[in-house]
């Protein structure tokens, strides 16, 4: 079909700079005059905690989960960049679960990366944001949902591409309330992050007028796979409720609840109907294009983690295109200004909340093989943008260091 | 319901038979993205007279210069299909590159310039020889396409790059780029070629670009009472030949904006079906048709009265629309 060979899997390889340079040389640019090429280096610091041996997850995450999203976004940025004489480079470093993340950040900063995407647990994100070497960087949190990072632990050099737990819980809660399923049975796992997820669900219930009519804690440490059929009907006996909401972020038991509850009720939360930034069946708002572009490059569907890393790299690329600048200081200021908006295939444009550095965004509600809905739901109004009905709004923020400037 | 529709169709057939010899009967063609079909609407009766099976995921459609053929972007078949309108048969495919979404025909009818959405390329096909004339690299997710009335410029908008790429059709290369609002979806030159109008879906705006300088000279903004700003997502744009109006389809805002093409003021918002995307004017400029994806129908707008006069049910996710005069 093609008359000339195309660049194979555009910019998939590690030698991004070299390939970008070739592209630049061979492409008619925006102007005829020779212009210096603006180089923008983006670091990606990934750290994946080891799942406990009891985890039920049958889907082993891909080795390049997250990284593949960032790599595609670098290619996207470079395609745009060739018309603006801008080239983007990705420095990816994987820190072992017990490794030295601070040393990795210092190394990235030493290479001249002013933008560092942190795809790591919340504790790592917080520690890195406090390092002296991070002071003039922009850290883009692409993974940790912890609300404290947006609240009491917020930092001027830290923005959040991943939605917070409060945003995820609000996205789910709006839909359940709209469906008139306001009585929730909350089941919380034994890990600390499960308690935080449960806290977010309680906050949502309060905000949107739902009731938590029953609560239980799942404490079993063993793999319940073989015993679920007998254990779960007993465990889920509760007074009348509409939806069982499960808080089990790591996936120890949540997948065993559906179809085994004592009463015939749907399961939502960390399993069942899940609030998420991305799902492999999402195709609205041009998402089908991103899905097929990603699949062609990575040979697998895009995950939520891939999408967060893709978005983080695109935030920098969009700022560079809009300002036509490769100056990191200018880009950092622009990203946090009210003029910054970008498209991320979920309908409404994304922008940054100045009061806590959180990226405003729609949230998908996904079942195993379909996207059920997209929040914010119609009717949850907000004077600024309906997106601010998800998560901590300006008057509620616990972030003090960023200042409550009007967006 | 079913009975009523059958009566409608047979009545339409009857009228069609009796007035078959009457001059200037108009036919409207609509591609149904999720049905892999084309709906054929009789312009007099406004009834769907036929549904033609075409390739996978049909999106952009356009008529050949002589009006005897319809070009169809069958995106998931990676081909542009050529439908003979008399026989209603696909006669052949044109080479299109991967994932063709939208295209434009050069004024002489010889070149079809096609956006290959998945591969960041524009493919230019020589229609008579059915061969690829040339390809150019453009930005991420090329979409909107047009050719200037003098045939000098081919333009393409790239959605993720948010630019208009100006292809010099003689030199066969991109010679300039204009940055516009986020996610540009559609481009159309004015009849005299002096301006290019470009919609930005996520920016929520339409940029008017001066062809001579290739700079944005005006940005048109939209506000509909009771509709959130971020639901106003402009896609299709149609300009009347007399330079009076620009019609802009506002996507999930379910309205078509009527813009005074001289003062750039928005005169009116017309309520149409859900998720309105593409538009087509009749050759006599009296009627505008819109494709409404989510409600699966076509709205008919009277251009002089600026009123929606009818809604015609078509297939699932109607996308492209073309009118044969």
XYZ file of C-alpha atoms in Angstrom:
732
model
C 0.000 0.000 0.000
C 2.821 2.408 0.886
C 4.992 3.810 -1.834
C 8.025 4.365 0.307
C 9.244 2.678 3.438
C 8.082 4.444 6.559
C 10.116 4.785 9.680
C 9.625 1.478 11.454
C 7.549 1.826 14.618
C 8.296 5.515 14.781
C 10.743 6.296 17.561
C 10.233 3.088 19.448
C 13.910 2.456 20.013
C 16.119 3.852 22.716
C 18.071 6.054 20.339
C 15.341 8.645 20.334
C 17.663 11.578 20.020
C 19.429 10.171 16.989
C 16.190 9.359 15.243
C 14.705 12.731 16.123
C 17.773 14.409 14.696
C 17.342 12.472 11.437
C 13.702 13.488 11.313
C 14.574 17.090 11.916
C 17.201 17.130 9.226
C 14.865 15.675 6.658
C 11.777 17.678 7.447
C 10.709 21.039 6.188
C 10.437 23.119 9.300
C 8.317 26.023 10.359
C 10.750 28.554 9.023
C 13.390 28.610 6.319
C 16.085 30.064 8.548
C 18.389 27.772 10.450
C 17.269 27.550 14.029
C 18.843 25.826 16.969
C 17.019 22.720 18.024
C 15.469 22.932 21.479
C 16.190 19.766 23.424
C 13.843 18.821 26.233
C 14.929 15.974 28.481
C 12.347 14.113 30.518
C 13.286 11.606 33.197
C 11.108 8.643 34.114
C 11.760 7.171 37.549
C 9.795 3.962 38.040
C 9.505 1.834 41.115
C 7.165 -1.139 41.309
C 6.495 -2.625 44.751
C 6.642 -6.389 44.821
C 3.136 -7.826 45.175
C 2.575 -10.047 48.218
C 2.629 -13.752 47.367
C -1.061 -14.068 48.225
C -2.164 -11.764 45.392
C -4.833 -13.272 43.217
C -4.095 -11.239 40.093
C -3.923 -13.660 37.168
C -2.654 -10.949 34.795
C 1.069 -10.495 35.164
C 1.797 -6.815 34.366
C 4.071 -6.330 31.345
C 7.715 -5.556 32.065
C 7.325 -2.201 30.291
C 4.025 -1.272 31.984
C 4.123 2.526 32.219
C 7.361 2.917 30.281
C 5.618 1.968 27.031
C 3.171 4.855 27.532
C 5.974 7.337 28.157
C 7.856 6.051 25.112
C 4.828 6.537 22.851
C 4.297 10.059 24.200
C 7.940 10.921 23.465
C 7.327 9.798 19.869
C 4.142 11.907 19.772
C 6.027 14.908 21.163
C 8.806 14.463 18.615
C 6.359 14.259 15.706
C 5.011 17.651 16.753
C 8.482 18.823 17.717
C 9.896 18.369 14.246
C 7.688 21.231 13.058
C 8.816 23.440 15.936
C 12.484 22.465 16.057
C 12.024 20.725 19.370
C 13.315 17.324 20.301
C 12.352 15.258 23.325
C 14.469 12.688 25.106
C 13.427 10.130 27.679
C 15.796 9.005 30.420
C 14.220 5.987 32.017
C 15.466 4.509 35.280
C 13.942 1.601 37.149
C 14.491 1.607 40.902
C 14.151 -1.793 42.657
C 11.477 -1.983 45.398
C 14.158 -1.572 48.087
C 16.442 0.567 45.892
C 17.719 4.110 46.370
C 15.203 6.372 44.610
C 16.996 9.516 45.798
C 20.221 8.442 44.086
C 18.258 7.730 40.905
C 16.697 11.197 41.006
C 20.079 12.823 41.551
C 21.401 10.962 38.542
C 18.518 12.151 36.354
C 18.932 15.723 37.602
C 22.657 15.443 36.912
C 21.903 14.567 33.301
C 19.966 17.814 32.964
C 16.448 16.435 33.288
C 14.325 19.247 34.673
C 11.133 17.217 34.269
C 10.990 13.918 36.118
C 7.988 11.641 35.945
C 7.735 9.665 39.145
C 5.878 6.407 38.636
C 6.292 5.080 42.161
C 4.483 4.619 45.497
C 3.436 7.714 47.442
C 6.186 7.440 50.051
C 8.815 7.615 47.319
C 7.089 10.580 45.664
C 6.971 12.495 48.930
C 10.600 11.768 49.814
C 11.822 12.818 46.370
C 9.864 16.068 46.404
C 11.723 17.139 49.556
C 15.248 16.559 48.209
C 17.318 19.722 47.704
C 18.204 18.432 44.210
C 14.498 18.399 43.341
C 13.932 22.023 44.204
C 14.169 23.372 40.674
C 12.730 20.296 38.989
C 9.124 19.619 38.138
C 8.143 16.195 39.466
C 5.108 14.697 37.750
C 3.436 12.120 39.967
C 2.080 9.555 37.542
C 1.074 6.810 39.925
C 0.490 7.580 43.598
C -3.169 8.323 44.416
C -2.489 9.465 48.003
C -4.535 12.514 48.961
C -1.915 13.617 51.487
C 0.480 14.282 48.580
C -2.080 16.812 47.314
C -2.872 18.006 50.827
C -0.570 18.378 53.815
C 2.447 17.025 51.908
C 1.906 19.130 48.773
C 4.916 20.825 47.229
C 5.530 23.594 44.733
C 7.732 21.314 42.612
C 5.160 18.506 42.480
C 2.167 18.096 40.170
C -0.143 15.098 40.017
C -1.036 13.520 36.705
C -2.658 10.487 38.319
C -6.036 11.148 39.934
C -6.231 11.026 43.725
C -8.202 8.422 45.683
C -10.748 11.125 46.486
C -11.248 11.770 42.764
C -11.612 8.059 42.003
C -14.082 7.582 44.862
C -16.100 10.660 43.837
C -16.205 9.455 40.227
C -17.653 6.127 41.340
C -19.930 7.669 43.965
C -21.511 10.141 41.538
C -22.506 7.304 39.264
C -23.929 5.132 42.061
C -25.926 8.067 43.404
C -27.182 8.898 39.919
C -28.286 5.274 39.588
C -30.105 5.625 42.930
C -27.949 2.973 44.554
C -27.049 5.010 47.657
C -26.718 2.241 50.301
C -23.176 0.921 50.332
C -21.600 -2.081 52.042
C -17.908 -1.231 52.440
C -15.396 -4.092 52.605
C -11.846 -3.034 53.392
C -8.661 -5.037 53.016
C -5.912 -5.342 55.587
C -3.286 -3.128 53.943
C -2.718 0.574 54.774
C -3.657 1.769 51.266
C -6.966 -0.086 51.568
C -7.801 1.993 54.638
C -7.076 5.153 52.632
C -9.313 3.971 49.814
C -12.062 3.259 52.346
C -11.579 6.756 53.824
C -12.057 8.236 50.353
C -15.271 6.220 49.889
C -16.578 7.487 53.257
C -15.802 11.066 52.234
C -17.655 10.534 48.938
C -20.689 9.077 50.708
C -20.869 12.184 52.866
C -20.477 14.590 49.940
C -23.081 13.023 47.695
C -25.634 11.845 50.234
C -24.989 8.113 50.143
C -24.927 5.917 53.271
C -22.456 3.301 54.339
C -24.940 0.892 55.850
C -22.449 -1.849 56.691
C -18.671 -2.183 56.973
C -16.413 -5.191 57.283
C -12.691 -5.811 57.206
C -11.157 -8.604 55.229
C -8.306 -9.881 57.366
C -7.496 -13.274 55.911
C -3.891 -13.563 54.830
C -4.283 -16.778 52.916
C -5.161 -17.186 49.262
C -8.942 -17.517 49.303
C -9.184 -18.885 45.783
C -10.133 -22.430 46.880
C -12.377 -21.456 49.751
C -14.127 -18.389 48.337
C -17.314 -20.179 47.400
C -17.987 -21.128 50.991
C -16.375 -18.192 52.799
C -17.690 -15.185 50.881
C -21.445 -15.862 51.185
C -20.986 -15.973 54.952
C -18.688 -12.948 55.032
C -21.018 -10.792 52.941
C -24.126 -11.241 55.034
C -25.178 -7.694 55.862
C -28.301 -5.648 56.236
C -29.989 -4.337 53.114
C -27.578 -2.561 50.788
C -27.424 -1.649 47.069
C -23.741 -2.030 46.166
C -20.769 -3.730 47.772
C -17.762 -1.407 47.606
C -14.431 -3.130 47.975
C -11.143 -1.487 48.989
C -8.389 -3.907 47.962
C -5.833 -1.997 45.911
C -3.305 -4.763 45.516
C -5.931 -7.348 44.584
C -5.781 -9.893 47.402
C -9.434 -10.891 47.496
C -11.621 -8.368 45.682
C -11.894 -10.411 42.500
C -13.543 -13.257 44.419
C -16.502 -11.222 45.645
C -18.583 -10.912 42.471
C -21.215 -13.661 42.069
C -20.473 -15.005 45.556
C -22.130 -12.377 47.769
C -24.984 -13.546 50.002
C -27.375 -11.140 48.286
C -27.332 -10.570 44.541
C -25.566 -7.205 44.490
C -23.003 -5.608 42.199
C -19.398 -5.100 43.341
C -17.551 -1.819 42.705
C -14.409 -0.054 43.899
C -10.976 -1.547 43.400
C -12.607 -4.555 41.677
C -15.857 -4.982 39.769
C -16.890 -1.562 38.468
C -13.606 0.327 38.750
C -12.897 4.081 38.503
C -9.795 4.443 36.328
C -8.047 6.800 33.921
C -7.956 4.249 31.111
C -9.417 0.980 29.917
C -8.632 -1.163 26.904
C -12.210 -0.894 25.623
C -12.386 2.919 25.831
C -12.842 4.377 22.344
C -14.703 7.678 22.621
C -13.204 11.104 21.912
C -10.608 9.703 19.549
C -9.368 7.202 22.147
C -9.605 4.467 19.503
C -6.687 6.160 17.730
C -4.486 6.232 20.802
C -5.391 2.605 21.553
C -4.376 1.438 18.091
C -1.220 3.582 18.037
C -0.190 2.141 21.376
C -1.018 -1.416 20.385
C 1.026 -1.135 17.205
C 4.044 0.084 19.192
C 3.837 -2.005 22.376
C 2.092 -5.130 21.016
C -0.386 -5.091 23.892
C -3.321 -2.939 25.074
C -2.671 0.299 26.954
C -3.062 0.079 30.737
C -3.973 2.860 33.173
C -0.327 3.043 34.224
C 0.777 3.407 30.598
C -1.804 6.127 30.159
C -0.670 8.107 33.207
C 2.932 8.036 31.983
C 1.780 8.958 28.460
C -0.167 11.917 29.862
C 2.780 13.093 31.983
C 5.112 13.207 28.973
C 2.422 14.884 26.874
C 1.928 17.596 29.510
C 5.528 18.668 28.893
C 5.153 18.314 25.107
C 1.951 20.330 24.997
C 3.545 23.110 27.044
C 6.566 23.180 24.719
C 4.338 23.385 21.629
C 2.092 26.086 23.055
C 4.942 28.293 24.294
C 7.189 27.339 21.327
C 9.910 27.140 23.918
C 12.334 24.562 25.248
C 13.212 26.650 28.277
C 12.338 24.491 31.312
C 11.542 27.465 33.548
C 9.069 28.792 31.013
C 7.462 25.395 30.566
C 7.165 24.802 34.320
C 5.433 28.178 34.753
C 3.126 27.584 31.784
C 2.037 24.097 32.908
C 0.870 25.584 36.212
C -0.848 28.592 34.639
C -4.572 28.823 33.831
C -3.677 28.946 30.110
C -2.554 25.326 30.090
C -5.070 22.808 28.723
C -4.578 19.579 26.863
C -6.573 16.799 25.306
C -6.285 13.279 26.681
C -9.036 11.358 24.859
C -11.552 11.521 27.706
C -13.674 14.431 26.504
C -13.172 17.499 28.653
C -9.776 19.211 28.443
C -7.257 18.608 31.230
C -5.796 21.485 33.230
C -4.028 21.968 36.541
C -5.627 22.918 39.844
C -3.413 25.676 41.191
C -4.340 24.992 44.801
C -2.864 21.481 44.928
C -1.154 20.791 41.607
C -3.670 18.116 40.631
C -4.516 17.579 36.961
C -8.265 17.947 36.487
C -9.589 15.038 34.470
C -12.617 12.916 33.672
C -12.543 9.398 35.184
C -13.792 6.258 33.435
C -15.908 3.669 35.225
C -14.921 0.378 33.716
C -16.099 -3.205 33.976
C -13.990 -6.088 32.717
C -14.862 -5.708 29.063
C -16.616 -2.359 28.767
C -16.573 1.256 29.844
C -19.813 1.686 31.781
C -19.757 5.450 32.245
C -17.519 8.502 32.469
C -17.585 10.882 35.454
C -18.247 13.680 36.329
C -21.884 12.681 35.919
C -24.402 15.110 34.513
C -26.074 17.097 37.255
C -23.032 17.295 39.568
C -22.537 20.955 38.914
C -19.628 23.212 39.684
C -19.326 26.927 38.975
C -15.842 26.582 37.439
C -15.836 23.230 35.665
C -17.728 20.037 36.432
C -14.313 18.349 36.686
C -13.861 20.124 40.012
C -16.730 18.079 41.440
C -14.150 15.249 41.663
C -11.678 15.322 44.553
C -10.649 18.173 46.822
C -12.005 21.511 45.673
C -10.313 24.830 46.360
C -12.098 25.633 49.658
C -11.395 22.148 51.057
C -7.735 21.825 50.164
C -5.265 21.017 52.921
C -2.349 22.240 50.833
C -0.813 25.336 52.360
C 2.417 25.835 50.449
C 0.927 26.356 47.013
C -1.280 29.268 47.985
C -4.958 29.482 47.223
C -4.679 31.538 44.085
C -7.763 31.794 41.927
C -7.419 29.652 38.819
C -44.095 2.359 14.486
C -42.915 -0.273 12.022
C -46.075 0.035 9.983
C -45.716 3.791 9.882
C -42.198 3.538 8.651
C -43.134 1.059 5.942
C -45.846 3.402 4.747
C -43.261 6.161 4.685
C -40.924 4.166 2.556
C -43.511 2.964 0.108
C -44.897 6.462 -0.175
C -41.403 7.686 -0.825
C -40.906 5.042 -3.466
C -44.177 6.037 -5.070
C -43.247 9.698 -5.138
C -39.790 8.854 -6.363
C -41.323 6.838 -9.185
C -43.748 9.543 -10.228
C -41.301 12.418 -10.051
C -38.323 10.443 -11.293
C -38.045 12.620 -14.359
C -38.306 15.900 -12.408
C -35.100 17.889 -12.511
C -32.682 18.575 -9.645
C -33.698 15.797 -7.310
C -31.160 15.775 -4.518
C -29.752 12.701 -2.881
C -28.011 12.684 0.489
C -25.449 10.041 1.386
C -24.553 9.324 5.009
C -21.818 6.948 6.236
C -22.741 4.944 9.349
C -19.484 4.314 11.211
C -20.740 1.456 13.400
C -22.977 -0.229 10.829
C -20.551 -0.418 7.917
C -23.286 0.978 5.715
C -24.280 4.036 3.750
C -27.783 5.492 4.122
C -29.289 7.050 0.999
C -31.834 9.808 1.653
C -34.165 11.228 -0.988
C -33.835 15.035 -0.793
C -37.493 15.629 -1.652
C -39.248 13.115 0.563
C -36.533 13.043 3.246
C -36.985 9.287 3.463
C -34.179 6.739 3.577
C -34.571 4.966 0.248
C -31.667 2.568 0.475
C -28.961 1.260 2.803
C -25.800 0.116 1.053
C -23.275 -2.214 2.645
C -19.752 -0.794 2.429
C -16.336 -1.452 3.997
C -15.446 -1.446 7.681
C -15.818 1.734 9.745
C -16.834 4.146 6.989
C -16.111 7.748 7.961
C -15.278 10.579 5.510
C -17.197 10.527 2.197
C -17.017 12.816 -0.834
C -18.427 12.898 -4.371
C -16.318 12.696 -7.506
C -16.271 15.880 -9.608
C -18.799 14.508 -12.126
C -21.029 13.274 -9.305
C -21.142 9.720 -10.602
C -19.043 8.189 -7.839
C -18.715 8.445 -4.086
C -15.347 8.039 -2.362
C -15.605 6.378 1.056
C -12.898 6.155 3.736
C -13.298 2.571 4.957
C -10.954 3.140 7.883
C -10.659 -0.394 9.237
C -10.235 -1.823 5.739
C -7.384 0.657 5.183
C -8.870 1.611 1.827
C -10.773 4.324 0.045
C -13.670 2.619 -1.680
C -15.168 3.956 -4.872
C -18.936 3.496 -5.066
C -20.663 3.796 -8.425
C -23.859 5.645 -7.577
C -25.881 4.364 -10.523
C -25.285 0.682 -9.822
C -24.722 1.177 -6.041
C -21.749 -1.155 -6.303
C -18.192 -0.717 -5.058
C -16.271 -0.678 -8.323
C -12.752 -0.549 -6.942
C -10.564 0.587 -4.065
C -7.997 3.349 -4.158
C -4.703 2.909 -2.340
C -5.062 5.054 0.738
C -2.384 4.216 3.275
C -3.349 2.995 6.731
C -6.504 4.046 8.555
C -7.878 6.718 6.222
C -10.264 9.014 8.075
C -10.945 12.152 6.073
C -9.976 13.378 2.652
C -10.460 16.170 0.161
C -10.629 16.203 -3.608
C -8.529 18.710 -5.551
C -10.563 21.227 -7.586
C -9.647 19.475 -10.841
C -10.849 16.178 -9.363
C -7.521 14.480 -10.053
C -6.018 14.236 -6.601
C -7.551 12.837 -3.477
C -5.581 13.869 -0.409
C -6.117 11.525 2.494
C -5.337 11.722 6.222
C -3.819 8.470 7.501
C -4.682 8.820 11.130
C -2.617 5.994 12.630
C 0.622 6.660 10.769
C 1.004 10.474 10.842
C 1.018 10.715 7.049
C -0.992 12.391 4.326
C -1.336 10.269 1.200
C -2.050 11.941 -2.127
C -3.693 9.602 -4.638
C -3.837 10.207 -8.368
C -7.482 9.360 -8.998
C -7.374 8.521 -12.751
C -4.411 6.125 -12.473
C -5.428 4.916 -8.958
C -1.838 5.230 -7.793
C -0.228 6.968 -4.840
C 1.282 10.198 -6.190
C 3.175 11.052 -3.009
C 3.078 10.973 0.781
C 4.147 13.582 3.310
C 4.870 13.355 7.022
C 2.569 15.438 9.199
C 1.759 15.696 12.924
C 0.165 13.172 15.270
C -3.301 11.962 14.211
C -3.902 13.777 10.955
C -7.607 14.439 10.447
C -9.068 17.525 8.739
C -8.270 17.941 5.037
C -8.978 20.511 2.339
C -7.507 21.772 -0.917
C -7.487 25.485 -1.762
C -9.771 26.469 -4.648
C -6.725 27.296 -6.826
C -5.269 23.852 -6.102
C -2.040 25.295 -4.716
C -2.450 24.222 -1.091
C -3.387 20.950 0.444
C -4.019 21.441 4.136
C -4.149 18.921 6.930
C -4.899 19.329 10.636
C -3.233 17.008 13.136
C -5.238 16.407 16.292
C -2.593 15.715 18.920
C -0.035 18.080 17.377
C -2.727 20.804 17.087
C -1.408 22.242 13.842
C -2.453 22.990 10.300
C 0.169 21.616 7.906
C 0.390 23.465 4.586
C 1.304 21.109 1.766
C 2.580 22.800 -1.388
C 0.910 20.542 -3.969
C 3.509 21.423 -6.636
C 6.585 20.937 -4.456
C 4.905 17.968 -2.778
C 6.067 18.908 0.707
C 4.976 20.619 3.905
C 6.216 24.200 3.681
C 4.492 25.816 6.643
C 2.645 24.976 9.870
C 0.123 26.980 11.837
C -0.499 26.218 15.509
C -4.206 26.307 16.426
C -6.336 25.341 19.463
C -6.156 21.787 20.862
C -7.444 18.929 18.717
C -8.181 20.487 15.329
C -10.798 18.378 13.554
C -11.860 20.053 10.344
C -10.568 22.590 7.832
C -12.371 24.470 5.094
C -11.223 27.195 2.703
C -13.525 30.070 1.835
C -14.817 30.048 -1.732
C -12.226 32.672 -2.773
C -9.471 30.783 -0.965
C -8.385 33.808 1.087
C -9.205 32.227 4.456
C -9.022 28.795 6.024
C -11.450 28.001 8.843
C -10.295 25.344 11.314
C -12.268 23.894 14.243
C -10.575 22.881 17.527
C -12.579 20.258 19.368
C -10.894 20.500 22.774
C -10.028 24.181 22.429
C -13.739 24.801 21.850
C -12.948 27.366 19.154
C -12.732 27.961 15.409
C -9.587 29.654 14.060
C -9.755 31.773 10.929
C -6.406 31.732 9.141
C -5.268 34.140 6.444
C -4.060 32.000 3.528
C -1.496 34.605 2.407
C 0.356 34.823 5.712
C -0.848 31.502 7.162
C -1.400 33.266 10.478
C -4.473 33.050 12.680
C -6.372 36.323 12.296
C -9.498 35.545 14.310
C -10.602 33.015 16.910
C -14.337 32.390 17.193
C -15.589 31.364 20.649
C -18.931 29.770 21.547
C -21.211 30.127 24.569
C -24.540 28.354 24.930
C -26.681 29.098 27.921
C -27.031 26.012 30.118
C -24.281 24.067 28.343
C -20.941 23.618 30.145
C -18.020 25.206 28.299
C -16.133 21.937 28.042
C -19.054 20.253 26.263
C -18.770 22.709 23.381
C -16.535 20.744 21.042
C -16.514 22.109 17.476
C -16.000 19.577 14.685
C -17.517 20.089 11.188
C -17.462 23.514 9.539
C -19.340 24.567 6.389
C -19.123 27.986 4.761
C -21.780 29.203 2.363
C -20.479 30.141 -1.088
C -21.833 33.699 -0.787
C -19.621 34.356 2.239
C -22.612 34.947 4.483
C -22.519 32.142 7.035
C -20.219 29.652 8.620
C -21.993 26.715 10.225
C -20.104 24.932 12.995
C -21.134 21.556 14.446
C -20.551 21.651 18.221
C -20.376 17.900 18.978
C -21.766 16.909 22.412
C -23.256 20.401 22.863
C -25.877 19.144 20.349
C -26.060 22.486 18.560
C -24.923 23.949 15.250
C -23.551 27.483 15.586
C -24.417 30.009 12.909
C -21.513 32.432 12.498
C -21.640 35.621 10.454
C -18.677 34.904 8.165
C -17.927 38.618 7.709
C -18.097 39.903 11.297
C -17.245 36.536 12.951
C -20.117 37.052 15.406
C -22.162 34.021 16.415
C -25.718 34.786 15.306
C -27.552 31.736 16.575
C -27.313 28.197 17.943
C -29.598 25.589 16.387
C -30.537 22.546 18.457
C -29.928 19.330 16.494
C -29.409 15.640 17.381
C -26.854 14.292 19.840
C -23.105 14.582 19.152
C -23.300 16.502 15.900
C -20.152 16.076 13.831
C -20.163 16.621 10.100
C -22.137 18.973 7.868
C -22.983 19.244 4.167
C -24.692 21.977 2.165
C -26.813 21.331 -0.900
C -25.349 22.757 -4.135
C -28.109 25.427 -4.151
C -27.025 26.351 -0.574
C -30.620 26.220 0.669
C -30.307 23.228 2.968
C -27.720 22.030 5.485
C -27.524 18.429 6.670
C -25.868 17.338 9.923
C -24.778 13.879 11.125
C -25.714 13.238 14.771
C -23.675 10.282 15.977
C -25.218 9.367 19.319
C -28.861 9.844 18.305
C -28.192 8.072 14.994
C -29.942 10.628 12.826
C -29.545 13.497 10.390
C -30.934 16.982 11.064
C -32.167 19.050 8.125
C -31.633 22.813 8.437
C -33.269 25.475 6.299
C -30.439 27.937 5.612
C -32.601 31.000 4.852
C -34.876 30.522 7.861
C -32.091 29.175 10.122
C -34.497 26.505 11.382
C -34.242 22.779 11.870
C -37.060 21.437 9.704
C -36.725 17.674 10.027
C -34.852 14.766 11.583
C -34.150 11.627 9.577
C -33.224 8.383 11.333
C -30.237 6.626 9.757
C -27.811 3.899 10.942
C -25.562 3.672 13.992
C -23.077 6.505 14.470
C -23.591 8.489 11.279
C -20.267 10.208 10.484
C -19.818 11.648 6.974
C -22.404 13.297 4.743
C -22.386 14.273 1.053
C -25.133 15.766 -1.118
C -25.577 15.083 -4.811
C -27.443 17.942 -6.513
